[in-house]
PDB file of C-alpha atoms in Angstrom:
ATOM      1  CA  MET A1081      10.332 -75.334 -64.376  1.00  0.00           C
ATOM      2  CA  GLY A1082       6.993 -73.560 -64.443  1.00  0.00           C
ATOM      3  CA  ILE A1083       6.072 -70.860 -66.935  1.00  0.00           C
ATOM      4  CA  CYS A1084       6.344 -68.146 -64.247  1.00  0.00           C
ATOM      5  CA  GLU A1085       9.756 -69.184 -62.919  1.00  0.00           C
ATOM      6  CA  GLY A1086      11.477 -66.186 -61.316  1.00  0.00           C
ATOM      7  CA  ARG A1087       8.575 -63.796 -61.837  1.00  0.00           C
ATOM      8  CA  VAL A1088       7.480 -61.655 -58.863  1.00  0.00           C
ATOM      9  CA  VAL A1089       3.739 -61.134 -58.676  1.00  0.00           C
ATOM     10  CA  ILE A1090       1.368 -59.185 -56.442  1.00  0.00           C
ATOM     11  CA  VAL A1091      -2.081 -60.741 -56.063  1.00  0.00           C
ATOM     12  CA  THR A1092      -4.634 -58.593 -54.262  1.00  0.00           C
ATOM     13  CA  GLY A1093      -7.533 -60.151 -52.400  1.00  0.00           C
ATOM     14  CA  ALA A1094      -5.484 -63.345 -52.335  1.00  0.00           C
ATOM     15  CA  GLY A1095      -6.619 -64.734 -49.005  1.00  0.00           C
ATOM     16  CA  ARG A1096      -9.635 -66.609 -50.292  1.00  0.00           C
ATOM     17  CA  GLY A1097     -11.523 -67.657 -53.400  1.00  0.00           C
ATOM     18  CA  LEU A1098     -10.115 -66.682 -56.770  1.00  0.00           C
ATOM     19  CA  GLY A1099      -7.191 -64.721 -55.347  1.00  0.00           C
ATOM     20  CA  ARG A1100      -6.075 -67.660 -53.246  1.00  0.00           C
ATOM     21  CA  ALA A1101      -6.309 -69.959 -56.282  1.00  0.00           C
ATOM     22  CA  TYR A1102      -4.253 -67.478 -58.319  1.00  0.00           C
ATOM     23  CA  ALA A1103      -1.559 -67.159 -55.647  1.00  0.00           C
ATOM     24  CA  LEU A1104      -1.220 -70.922 -55.239  1.00  0.00           C
ATOM     25  CA  GLY A1105      -1.265 -71.500 -58.992  1.00  0.00           C
ATOM     26  CA  LEU A1106       1.362 -68.837 -59.641  1.00  0.00           C
ATOM     27  CA  ALA A1107       3.602 -70.226 -56.922  1.00  0.00           C
ATOM     28  CA  ALA A1108       3.247 -73.713 -58.399  1.00  0.00           C
ATOM     29  CA  GLU A1109       4.480 -72.257 -61.713  1.00  0.00           C
ATOM     30  CA  GLY A1110       7.574 -70.800 -60.027  1.00  0.00           C
ATOM     31  CA  ALA A1111       6.457 -67.252 -59.212  1.00  0.00           C
ATOM     32  CA  ARG A1112       7.326 -65.488 -55.993  1.00  0.00           C
ATOM     33  CA  VAL A1113       4.092 -64.041 -54.659  1.00  0.00           C
ATOM     34  CA  VAL A1114       2.988 -61.101 -52.536  1.00  0.00           C
ATOM     35  CA  VAL A1115      -0.279 -62.312 -51.002  1.00  0.00           C
ATOM     36  CA  ASN A1116      -2.300 -59.173 -50.270  1.00  0.00           C
ATOM     37  CA  ASP A1117      -5.523 -59.406 -48.281  1.00  0.00           C
ATOM     38  CA  LEU A1118      -7.154 -57.195 -45.645  1.00  0.00           C
ATOM     39  CA  GLY A1119      -9.116 -60.097 -44.213  1.00  0.00           C
ATOM     40  CA  VAL A1120     -12.463 -58.302 -44.517  1.00  0.00           C
ATOM     41  CA  GLY A1121     -15.903 -59.836 -44.866  1.00  0.00           C
ATOM     42  CA  THR A1122     -17.890 -60.084 -48.097  1.00  0.00           C
ATOM     43  CA  HIS A1123     -19.272 -56.564 -47.559  1.00  0.00           C
ATOM     44  CA  GLY A1124     -15.891 -55.089 -46.712  1.00  0.00           C
ATOM     45  CA  ASP A1125     -16.526 -55.216 -42.958  1.00  0.00           C
ATOM     46  CA  ALA A1126     -13.524 -55.567 -40.675  1.00  0.00           C
ATOM     47  CA  THR A1127     -12.677 -58.964 -39.147  1.00  0.00           C
ATOM     48  CA  THR A1128      -9.839 -60.373 -37.085  1.00  0.00           C
ATOM     49  CA  GLU A1129      -9.006 -62.983 -39.721  1.00  0.00           C
ATOM     50  CA  ARG A1130      -5.657 -63.015 -41.557  1.00  0.00           C
ATOM     51  CA  PRO A1131      -6.141 -65.416 -44.479  1.00  0.00           C
ATOM     52  CA  ALA A1132      -3.079 -64.001 -46.257  1.00  0.00           C
ATOM     53  CA  ASP A1133      -0.877 -65.633 -43.622  1.00  0.00           C
ATOM     54  CA  GLU A1134      -2.536 -68.988 -44.279  1.00  0.00           C
ATOM     55  CA  VAL A1135      -1.944 -68.754 -48.039  1.00  0.00           C
ATOM     56  CA  VAL A1136       1.689 -67.751 -47.506  1.00  0.00           C
ATOM     57  CA  ALA A1137       2.175 -70.722 -45.184  1.00  0.00           C
ATOM     58  CA  GLU A1138       0.617 -73.042 -47.767  1.00  0.00           C
ATOM     59  CA  ILE A1139       2.913 -71.753 -50.522  1.00  0.00           C
ATOM     60  CA  ARG A1140       6.014 -72.083 -48.334  1.00  0.00           C
ATOM     61  CA  LYS A1141       5.035 -75.576 -47.246  1.00  0.00           C
ATOM     62  CA  ALA A1142       4.943 -76.550 -50.927  1.00  0.00           C
ATOM     63  CA  GLY A1143       8.459 -75.141 -51.409  1.00  0.00           C
ATOM     64  CA  GLY A1144       7.490 -71.783 -52.888  1.00  0.00           C
ATOM     65  CA  GLU A1145       8.273 -68.219 -51.867  1.00  0.00           C
ATOM     66  CA  ALA A1146       5.659 -65.754 -50.642  1.00  0.00           C
ATOM     67  CA  VAL A1147       5.123 -62.847 -48.271  1.00  0.00           C
ATOM     68  CA  ALA A1148       1.927 -61.397 -46.851  1.00  0.00           C
ATOM     69  CA  SER A1149       0.604 -57.864 -47.236  1.00  0.00           C
ATOM     70  CA  PHE A1150      -2.290 -56.409 -45.269  1.00  0.00           C
ATOM     71  CA  ASP A1151      -2.571 -52.966 -46.865  1.00  0.00           C
ATOM     72  CA  ASP A1152      -5.777 -51.514 -48.287  1.00  0.00           C
ATOM     73  CA  VAL A1153      -5.606 -51.595 -52.105  1.00  0.00           C
ATOM     74  CA  ALA A1154      -7.808 -48.502 -52.373  1.00  0.00           C
ATOM     75  CA  ASP A1155      -5.586 -46.384 -50.120  1.00  0.00           C
ATOM     76  CA  TRP A1156      -3.018 -44.420 -52.142  1.00  0.00           C
ATOM     77  CA  ASP A1157      -0.183 -44.880 -49.677  1.00  0.00           C
ATOM     78  CA  GLY A1158      -1.283 -48.467 -49.052  1.00  0.00           C
ATOM     79  CA  GLY A1159      -0.962 -49.215 -52.760  1.00  0.00           C
ATOM     80  CA  GLY A1160       2.581 -47.904 -52.630  1.00  0.00           C
ATOM     81  CA  ARG A1161       3.408 -50.099 -49.666  1.00  0.00           C
ATOM     82  CA  ILE A1162       2.095 -53.190 -51.466  1.00  0.00           C
ATOM     83  CA  VAL A1163       4.451 -52.522 -54.381  1.00  0.00           C
ATOM     84  CA  ARG A1164       7.318 -51.762 -52.007  1.00  0.00           C
ATOM     85  CA  THR A1165       6.681 -55.078 -50.217  1.00  0.00           C
ATOM     86  CA  ALA A1166       7.408 -56.954 -53.456  1.00  0.00           C
ATOM     87  CA  ILE A1167      10.579 -55.001 -54.199  1.00  0.00           C
ATOM     88  CA  ASP A1168      11.895 -55.202 -50.634  1.00  0.00           C
ATOM     89  CA  ALA A1169      11.177 -58.935 -50.337  1.00  0.00           C
ATOM     90  CA  PHE A1170      12.239 -60.113 -53.787  1.00  0.00           C
ATOM     91  CA  GLY A1171      14.188 -57.254 -55.381  1.00  0.00           C
ATOM     92  CA  ARG A1172      11.833 -56.777 -58.317  1.00  0.00           C
ATOM     93  CA  LEU A1173       8.231 -56.732 -59.525  1.00  0.00           C
ATOM     94  CA  ASP A1174       6.925 -58.293 -62.733  1.00  0.00           C
ATOM     95  CA  ALA A1175       3.146 -58.367 -62.456  1.00  0.00           C
ATOM     96  CA  VAL A1176       0.102 -57.135 -60.568  1.00  0.00           C
ATOM     97  CA  VAL A1177      -3.075 -59.207 -60.452  1.00  0.00           C
ATOM     98  CA  ASN A1178      -5.880 -56.898 -59.312  1.00  0.00           C
ATOM     99  CA  ASN A1179      -8.445 -59.178 -57.720  1.00  0.00           C
ATOM    100  CA  ALA A1180      -9.556 -57.581 -54.418  1.00  0.00           C
ATOM    101  CA  GLY A1181     -13.177 -56.552 -54.072  1.00  0.00           C
ATOM    102  CA  PHE A1182     -16.477 -57.005 -52.304  1.00  0.00           C
ATOM    103  CA  VAL A1183     -20.174 -56.520 -53.026  1.00  0.00           C
ATOM    104  CA  ARG A1184     -23.056 -54.572 -51.520  1.00  0.00           C
ATOM    105  CA  ASP A1185     -25.887 -56.055 -53.550  1.00  0.00           C
ATOM    106  CA  ARG A1186     -28.953 -53.832 -53.790  1.00  0.00           C
ATOM    107  CA  MET A1187     -31.609 -53.046 -56.354  1.00  0.00           C
ATOM    108  CA  PHE A1188     -30.826 -49.616 -57.784  1.00  0.00           C
ATOM    109  CA  VAL A1189     -33.804 -47.999 -56.026  1.00  0.00           C
ATOM    110  CA  SER A1190     -32.451 -49.218 -52.660  1.00  0.00           C
ATOM    111  CA  CYS A1191     -28.737 -48.507 -53.120  1.00  0.00           C
ATOM    112  CA  THR A1192     -27.400 -45.855 -50.743  1.00  0.00           C
ATOM    113  CA  PRO A1193     -24.621 -43.385 -51.575  1.00  0.00           C
ATOM    114  CA  GLU A1194     -22.447 -45.046 -48.935  1.00  0.00           C
ATOM    115  CA  GLU A1195     -22.898 -48.494 -50.483  1.00  0.00           C
ATOM    116  CA  TRP A1196     -22.263 -47.132 -53.969  1.00  0.00           C
ATOM    117  CA  ASP A1197     -19.084 -45.336 -52.903  1.00  0.00           C
ATOM    118  CA  ALA A1198     -17.741 -48.357 -51.005  1.00  0.00           C
ATOM    119  CA  VAL A1199     -18.079 -50.677 -54.010  1.00  0.00           C
ATOM    120  CA  ILE A1200     -16.686 -48.181 -56.519  1.00  0.00           C
ATOM    121  CA  ARG A1201     -13.795 -47.435 -54.154  1.00  0.00           C
ATOM    122  CA  VAL A1202     -12.561 -50.977 -53.622  1.00  0.00           C
ATOM    123  CA  HIS A1203     -12.897 -52.053 -57.236  1.00  0.00           C
ATOM    124  CA  MET A1204     -11.998 -49.007 -59.299  1.00  0.00           C
ATOM    125  CA  ARG A1205      -9.772 -47.055 -56.922  1.00  0.00           C
ATOM    126  CA  GLY A1206      -8.224 -50.350 -55.787  1.00  0.00           C
ATOM    127  CA  HIS A1207      -7.272 -51.170 -59.360  1.00  0.00           C
ATOM    128  CA  PHE A1208      -5.894 -47.654 -59.777  1.00  0.00           C
ATOM    129  CA  CYS A1209      -3.761 -47.298 -56.646  1.00  0.00           C
ATOM    130  CA  VAL A1210      -1.764 -50.526 -56.819  1.00  0.00           C
ATOM    131  CA  SER A1211      -1.317 -50.438 -60.591  1.00  0.00           C
ATOM    132  CA  ARG A1212      -0.315 -46.790 -60.637  1.00  0.00           C
ATOM    133  CA  HIS A1213       2.488 -47.359 -58.109  1.00  0.00           C
ATOM    134  CA  ALA A1214       3.611 -50.441 -60.055  1.00  0.00           C
ATOM    135  CA  VAL A1215       3.662 -48.466 -63.310  1.00  0.00           C
ATOM    136  CA  ASP A1216       5.715 -45.712 -61.665  1.00  0.00           C
ATOM    137  CA  HIS A1217       8.278 -48.359 -60.733  1.00  0.00           C
ATOM    138  CA  TRP A1218       8.334 -49.896 -64.209  1.00  0.00           C
ATOM    139  CA  ARG A1219       8.629 -46.515 -65.936  1.00  0.00           C
ATOM    140  CA  ALA A1220      11.582 -45.651 -63.739  1.00  0.00           C
ATOM    141  CA  GLU A1221      13.193 -48.978 -64.625  1.00  0.00           C
ATOM    142  CA  ALA A1222      12.648 -48.366 -68.338  1.00  0.00           C
ATOM    143  CA  LYS A1223      14.053 -44.844 -68.159  1.00  0.00           C
ATOM    144  CA  ALA A1224      17.106 -46.193 -66.336  1.00  0.00           C
ATOM    145  CA  GLY A1225      17.743 -48.554 -69.254  1.00  0.00           C
ATOM    146  CA  ARG A1226      16.805 -51.716 -67.389  1.00  0.00           C
ATOM    147  CA  PRO A1227      14.604 -54.264 -69.222  1.00  0.00           C
ATOM    148  CA  VAL A1228      10.902 -54.308 -68.396  1.00  0.00           C
ATOM    149  CA  ASP A1229       8.517 -57.131 -69.311  1.00  0.00           C
ATOM    150  CA  ALA A1230       5.608 -56.378 -67.002  1.00  0.00           C
ATOM    151  CA  ARG A1231       1.979 -57.411 -66.688  1.00  0.00           C
ATOM    152  CA  ILE A1232      -1.224 -56.032 -65.210  1.00  0.00           C
ATOM    153  CA  VAL A1233      -4.168 -58.410 -64.940  1.00  0.00           C
ATOM    154  CA  ASN A1234      -7.444 -56.690 -64.071  1.00  0.00           C
ATOM    155  CA  THR A1235     -10.664 -58.293 -62.868  1.00  0.00           C
ATOM    156  CA  SER A1236     -13.890 -57.368 -64.597  1.00  0.00           C
ATOM    157  CA  SER A1237     -17.000 -59.559 -64.485  1.00  0.00           C
ATOM    158  CA  GLY A1238     -19.916 -60.757 -66.540  1.00  0.00           C
ATOM    159  CA  ALA A1239     -21.835 -58.202 -64.479  1.00  0.00           C
ATOM    160  CA  GLY A1240     -19.628 -55.487 -65.965  1.00  0.00           C
ATOM    161  CA  LEU A1241     -19.841 -56.837 -69.513  1.00  0.00           C
ATOM    162  CA  GLN A1242     -23.607 -57.308 -69.641  1.00  0.00           C
ATOM    163  CA  GLY A1243     -25.090 -56.016 -66.362  1.00  0.00           C
ATOM    164  CA  SER A1244     -26.608 -57.860 -63.417  1.00  0.00           C
ATOM    165  CA  VAL A1245     -29.891 -57.145 -61.687  1.00  0.00           C
ATOM    166  CA  GLY A1246     -29.355 -56.114 -58.065  1.00  0.00           C
ATOM    167  CA  GLN A1247     -25.722 -55.177 -58.659  1.00  0.00           C
ATOM    168  CA  SER A1248     -25.756 -51.688 -60.158  1.00  0.00           C
ATOM    169  CA  ALA A1249     -22.661 -50.427 -58.304  1.00  0.00           C
ATOM    170  CA  TYR A1250     -20.716 -53.646 -58.850  1.00  0.00           C
ATOM    171  CA  SER A1251     -21.694 -53.780 -62.538  1.00  0.00           C
ATOM    172  CA  ALA A1252     -20.711 -50.140 -63.062  1.00  0.00           C
ATOM    173  CA  ALA A1253     -17.345 -50.697 -61.381  1.00  0.00           C
ATOM    174  CA  LYS A1254     -16.593 -53.826 -63.377  1.00  0.00           C
ATOM    175  CA  ALA A1255     -17.594 -52.128 -66.645  1.00  0.00           C
ATOM    176  CA  GLY A1256     -15.231 -49.298 -65.739  1.00  0.00           C
ATOM    177  CA  ILE A1257     -12.438 -51.796 -65.137  1.00  0.00           C
ATOM    178  CA  ALA A1258     -12.970 -53.306 -68.599  1.00  0.00           C
ATOM    179  CA  ALA A1259     -12.621 -49.843 -70.156  1.00  0.00           C
ATOM    180  CA  LEU A1260      -9.624 -49.072 -67.947  1.00  0.00           C
ATOM    181  CA  THR A1261      -7.922 -52.208 -69.271  1.00  0.00           C
ATOM    182  CA  LEU A1262      -8.231 -50.960 -72.851  1.00  0.00           C
ATOM    183  CA  VAL A1263      -6.790 -47.553 -71.994  1.00  0.00           C
ATOM    184  CA  GLN A1264      -3.929 -48.957 -69.920  1.00  0.00           C
ATOM    185  CA  ALA A1265      -2.992 -51.372 -72.703  1.00  0.00           C
ATOM    186  CA  ALA A1266      -2.881 -48.560 -75.262  1.00  0.00           C
ATOM    187  CA  GLU A1267      -0.917 -46.163 -73.058  1.00  0.00           C
ATOM    188  CA  LEU A1268       1.540 -48.522 -71.377  1.00  0.00           C
ATOM    189  CA  ALA A1269       2.725 -50.588 -74.341  1.00  0.00           C
ATOM    190  CA  ARG A1270       5.620 -48.139 -74.851  1.00  0.00           C
ATOM    191  CA  TYR A1271       7.016 -49.262 -71.473  1.00  0.00           C
ATOM    192  CA  ARG A1272       6.625 -52.981 -72.332  1.00  0.00           C
ATOM    193  CA  ILE A1273       3.710 -53.371 -69.934  1.00  0.00           C
ATOM    194  CA  SER A1274       0.931 -55.684 -71.141  1.00  0.00           C
ATOM    195  CA  VAL A1275      -2.542 -55.237 -69.651  1.00  0.00           C
ATOM    196  CA  ASN A1276      -5.406 -57.724 -69.880  1.00  0.00           C
ATOM    197  CA  GLY A1277      -8.620 -58.393 -68.021  1.00  0.00           C
ATOM    198  CA  LEU A1278     -10.605 -61.344 -66.734  1.00  0.00           C
ATOM    199  CA  ALA A1279     -14.302 -61.986 -66.335  1.00  0.00           C
ATOM    200  CA  PRO A1280     -14.138 -65.152 -64.211  1.00  0.00           C
ATOM    201  CA  ASN A1281     -17.112 -67.389 -63.460  1.00  0.00           C
ATOM    202  CA  ALA A1282     -16.309 -69.008 -60.133  1.00  0.00           C
ATOM    203  CA  ARG A1283     -17.753 -70.033 -56.805  1.00  0.00           C
ATOM    204  CA  THR A1284     -16.591 -67.482 -54.233  1.00  0.00           C
ATOM    205  CA  ARG A1285     -17.983 -65.891 -51.088  1.00  0.00           C
ATOM    206  CA  MET A1286     -19.450 -63.123 -53.250  1.00  0.00           C
ATOM    207  CA  THR A1287     -21.061 -65.234 -55.960  1.00  0.00           C
ATOM    208  CA  GLU A1288     -22.450 -67.803 -53.518  1.00  0.00           C
ATOM    209  CA  GLN A1289     -24.725 -65.101 -52.103  1.00  0.00           C
ATOM    210  CA  ALA A1290     -26.360 -64.469 -55.479  1.00  0.00           C
ATOM    211  CA  PHE A1291     -25.954 -67.782 -57.334  1.00  0.00           C
ATOM    212  CA  GLY A1292     -25.289 -70.275 -54.538  1.00  0.00           C
ATOM    213  CA  GLU A1293     -27.271 -73.321 -55.662  1.00  0.00           C
ATOM    214  CA  ALA A1294     -26.523 -72.864 -59.367  1.00  0.00           C
ATOM    215  CA  MET A1295     -22.781 -72.848 -58.721  1.00  0.00           C
ATOM    216  CA  GLN A1296     -22.555 -75.954 -56.565  1.00  0.00           C
ATOM    217  CA  ALA A1297     -20.415 -78.824 -57.829  1.00  0.00           C
ATOM    218  CA  LYS A1298     -22.379 -81.737 -59.270  1.00  0.00           C
ATOM    219  CA  GLN A1299     -21.278 -85.235 -58.357  1.00  0.00           C
ATOM    220  CA  GLY A1300     -19.511 -87.055 -61.170  1.00  0.00           C
ATOM    221  CA  GLU A1301     -19.093 -83.911 -63.286  1.00  0.00           C
ATOM    222  CA  MET A1302     -16.358 -81.340 -63.707  1.00  0.00           C
ATOM    223  CA  ASP A1303     -16.578 -78.667 -61.009  1.00  0.00           C
ATOM    224  CA  VAL A1304     -17.223 -75.904 -63.533  1.00  0.00           C
ATOM    225  CA  PHE A1305     -17.191 -73.088 -60.985  1.00  0.00           C
ATOM    226  CA  ALA A1306     -14.115 -74.093 -58.976  1.00  0.00           C
ATOM    227  CA  PRO A1307     -11.861 -71.010 -58.538  1.00  0.00           C
ATOM    228  CA  GLU A1308      -8.856 -73.117 -59.529  1.00  0.00           C
ATOM    229  CA  ASN A1309     -10.148 -73.288 -63.114  1.00  0.00           C
ATOM    230  CA  THR A1310      -9.145 -69.661 -63.752  1.00  0.00           C
ATOM    231  CA  ALA A1311      -5.643 -69.960 -62.242  1.00  0.00           C
ATOM    232  CA  PRO A1312      -3.947 -71.398 -65.384  1.00  0.00           C
ATOM    233  CA  LEU A1313      -5.105 -68.417 -67.460  1.00  0.00           C
ATOM    234  CA  VAL A1314      -3.769 -65.997 -64.860  1.00  0.00           C
ATOM    235  CA  ALA A1315      -0.437 -67.821 -64.784  1.00  0.00           C
ATOM    236  CA  TRP A1316      -0.146 -67.609 -68.563  1.00  0.00           C
ATOM    237  CA  LEU A1317      -1.049 -63.921 -68.623  1.00  0.00           C
ATOM    238  CA  VAL A1318       1.602 -63.222 -65.962  1.00  0.00           C
ATOM    239  CA  SER A1319       4.264 -65.266 -67.758  1.00  0.00           C
ATOM    240  CA  GLU A1320       6.703 -64.062 -70.404  1.00  0.00           C
ATOM    241  CA  ARG A1321       4.778 -66.112 -72.974  1.00  0.00           C
ATOM    242  CA  SER A1322       1.903 -63.597 -73.064  1.00  0.00           C
ATOM    243  CA  ARG A1323       4.178 -60.682 -74.014  1.00  0.00           C
ATOM    244  CA  ASP A1324       2.388 -59.950 -77.295  1.00  0.00           C
ATOM    245  CA  VAL A1325      -1.160 -60.180 -75.907  1.00  0.00           C
ATOM    246  CA  THR A1326      -2.596 -56.960 -74.504  1.00  0.00           C
ATOM    247  CA  GLY A1327      -5.868 -55.049 -74.300  1.00  0.00           C
ATOM    248  CA  GLN A1328      -7.994 -58.212 -74.134  1.00  0.00           C
ATOM    249  CA  ILE A1329     -10.780 -59.346 -71.813  1.00  0.00           C
ATOM    250  CA  PHE A1330     -11.095 -63.094 -71.293  1.00  0.00           C
ATOM    251  CA  GLU A1331     -14.051 -64.983 -69.857  1.00  0.00           C
ATOM    252  CA  LEU A1332     -13.481 -68.458 -68.460  1.00  0.00           C
ATOM    253  CA  ILE A1333     -16.184 -70.937 -67.453  1.00  0.00           C
ATOM    254  CA  GLY A1334     -14.818 -74.311 -66.399  1.00  0.00           C
ATOM    255  CA  GLY A1335     -12.790 -75.458 -69.397  1.00  0.00           C
ATOM    256  CA  LEU A1336     -14.291 -72.902 -71.788  1.00  0.00           C
ATOM    257  CA  VAL A1337     -12.142 -69.848 -72.513  1.00  0.00           C
ATOM    258  CA  ARG A1338     -13.678 -66.959 -74.443  1.00  0.00           C
ATOM    259  CA  VAL A1339     -12.141 -63.835 -75.963  1.00  0.00           C
ATOM    260  CA  CYS A1340     -14.649 -61.028 -75.381  1.00  0.00           C
ATOM    261  CA  LEU A1341     -15.380 -58.624 -78.238  1.00  0.00           C
ATOM    262  CA  GLY A1342     -16.791 -55.735 -76.233  1.00  0.00           C
ATOM    263  CA  TRP A1343     -18.386 -52.711 -77.855  1.00  0.00           C
ATOM    264  CA  THR A1344     -18.075 -52.674 -81.642  1.00  0.00           C
ATOM    265  CA  ASP A1345     -19.840 -50.915 -84.534  1.00  0.00           C
ATOM    266  CA  GLY A1346     -23.247 -52.258 -85.462  1.00  0.00           C
ATOM    267  CA  PRO A1347     -25.791 -51.523 -88.215  1.00  0.00           C
ATOM    268  CA  GLU A1348     -25.686 -47.939 -89.493  1.00  0.00           C
ATOM    269  CA  TYR A1349     -27.269 -45.605 -92.035  1.00  0.00           C
ATOM    270  CA  ASP A1350     -26.085 -42.219 -93.298  1.00  0.00           C
ATOM    271  CA  LEU A1351     -28.904 -39.879 -94.425  1.00  0.00           C
ATOM    272  CA  GLY A1352     -26.439 -37.345 -95.770  1.00  0.00           C
ATOM    273  CA  ARG A1353     -28.193 -34.443 -94.077  1.00  0.00           C
ATOM    274  CA  ARG A1354     -29.553 -33.469 -90.659  1.00  0.00           C
ATOM    275  CA  TRP A1355     -32.270 -35.786 -89.343  1.00  0.00           C
ATOM    276  CA  GLU A1356     -35.787 -34.849 -88.315  1.00  0.00           C
ATOM    277  CA  PRO A1357     -36.667 -36.281 -84.859  1.00  0.00           C
ATOM    278  CA  ALA A1358     -39.472 -38.550 -86.069  1.00  0.00           C
ATOM    279  CA  ALA A1359     -37.458 -39.821 -89.041  1.00  0.00           C
ATOM    280  CA  ILE A1360     -34.365 -40.686 -86.993  1.00  0.00           C
ATOM    281  CA  GLY A1361     -36.574 -42.610 -84.556  1.00  0.00           C
ATOM    282  CA  ASP A1362     -38.046 -44.679 -87.391  1.00  0.00           C
ATOM    283  CA  LYS A1363     -34.570 -45.449 -88.717  1.00  0.00           C
ATOM    284  CA  ILE A1364     -33.296 -46.438 -85.255  1.00  0.00           C
ATOM    285  CA  ILE A1365     -36.112 -48.981 -84.974  1.00  0.00           C
ATOM    286  CA  GLU A1366     -34.998 -50.461 -88.310  1.00  0.00           C
ATOM    287  CA  LEU A1367     -31.329 -50.559 -87.261  1.00  0.00           C
ATOM    288  CA  LEU A1368     -32.172 -52.241 -83.950  1.00  0.00           C
ATOM    289  CA  ALA A1369     -34.052 -54.937 -85.852  1.00  0.00           C
ATOM    290  CA  ASP A1370     -30.887 -55.656 -87.855  1.00  0.00           C
ATOM    291  CA  ARG A1371     -28.433 -55.848 -84.965  1.00  0.00           C
ATOM    292  CA  PRO A1372     -27.483 -59.171 -83.370  1.00  0.00           C
ATOM    293  CA  ALA A1373     -29.341 -59.885 -80.151  1.00  0.00           C
ATOM    294  CA  PRO A1374     -27.290 -58.735 -77.150  1.00  0.00           C
ATOM    295  CA  LYS A1375     -26.555 -60.989 -74.199  1.00  0.00           C
ATOM    296  CA  LYS A1376     -29.256 -60.664 -71.585  1.00  0.00           C
ATOM    297  CA  VAL A1377     -28.630 -58.876 -68.325  1.00  0.00           C
ATOM    298  CA  TYR A1378     -28.010 -61.386 -65.521  1.00  0.00           C
ATOM    299  CA  GLY A1379     -31.205 -61.872 -63.531  1.00  0.00           C
ATOM    300  CA  THR A1380     -33.615 -61.157 -66.392  1.00  0.00           C
ATOM    301  CA  ALA A1381     -35.826 -63.706 -68.085  1.00  0.00           C
TER     302      ALA A1381
END
């Protein structure tokens, strides 16, 4: 038996890349999976493709259970239908893995309002709509006296944790998702809902555009950026074994797993009275000299 035996999990954006790897990995660990994917292009443009059907067929061929969903994660009613698909198909819901998204890479001076809104919508509103409907279901279960042991797994990014040149909208959305994870974990613990986040480093349609050559597999070496590398962490976070872990962001690069610290207090000085502008500036320069060097923004020297 796998560590997710009997668990029912929604994976959004599960038709390709990381989402596909998560869906297949969860199914291999015994989960029943709702494979949600609109089948859009890397910029969110409509296509006639239905990769969710292909992933469902692959899971069933391997002896697992899965159903497809084609609803838009960022549509309020669509989010409700995704949750209802899990309950109608399998009679329950145990976890949501928020993975769906796309990019509209632009330098900040070139980013249009339409591009900004599209990226923020799919990532931030997409995380909100599906999770909010799932939480409504779990709260109702808890209030009815039925046991709840639920999970939300959110997808942030290194771009959200440290910034990425040419990805202002994407970085802002992913930073927001990291903060959302902290708030959800604090608020939802009373309902026995654990919430954690991922900052995966993987070769996908999105990352190949920006980091294509650097992410290619090297002959004779571990394929560090294979999407399948992150699937075991997702399976563990979805499983009952992760019950006591919440409010964390994990970064995974090949076989390296990292617990992210996020914002924390740094060097400080209390004058004991109101500062003068010039004096506070001098002190800030001193404090900055004492702080650990931050990680560099992706794309800077």
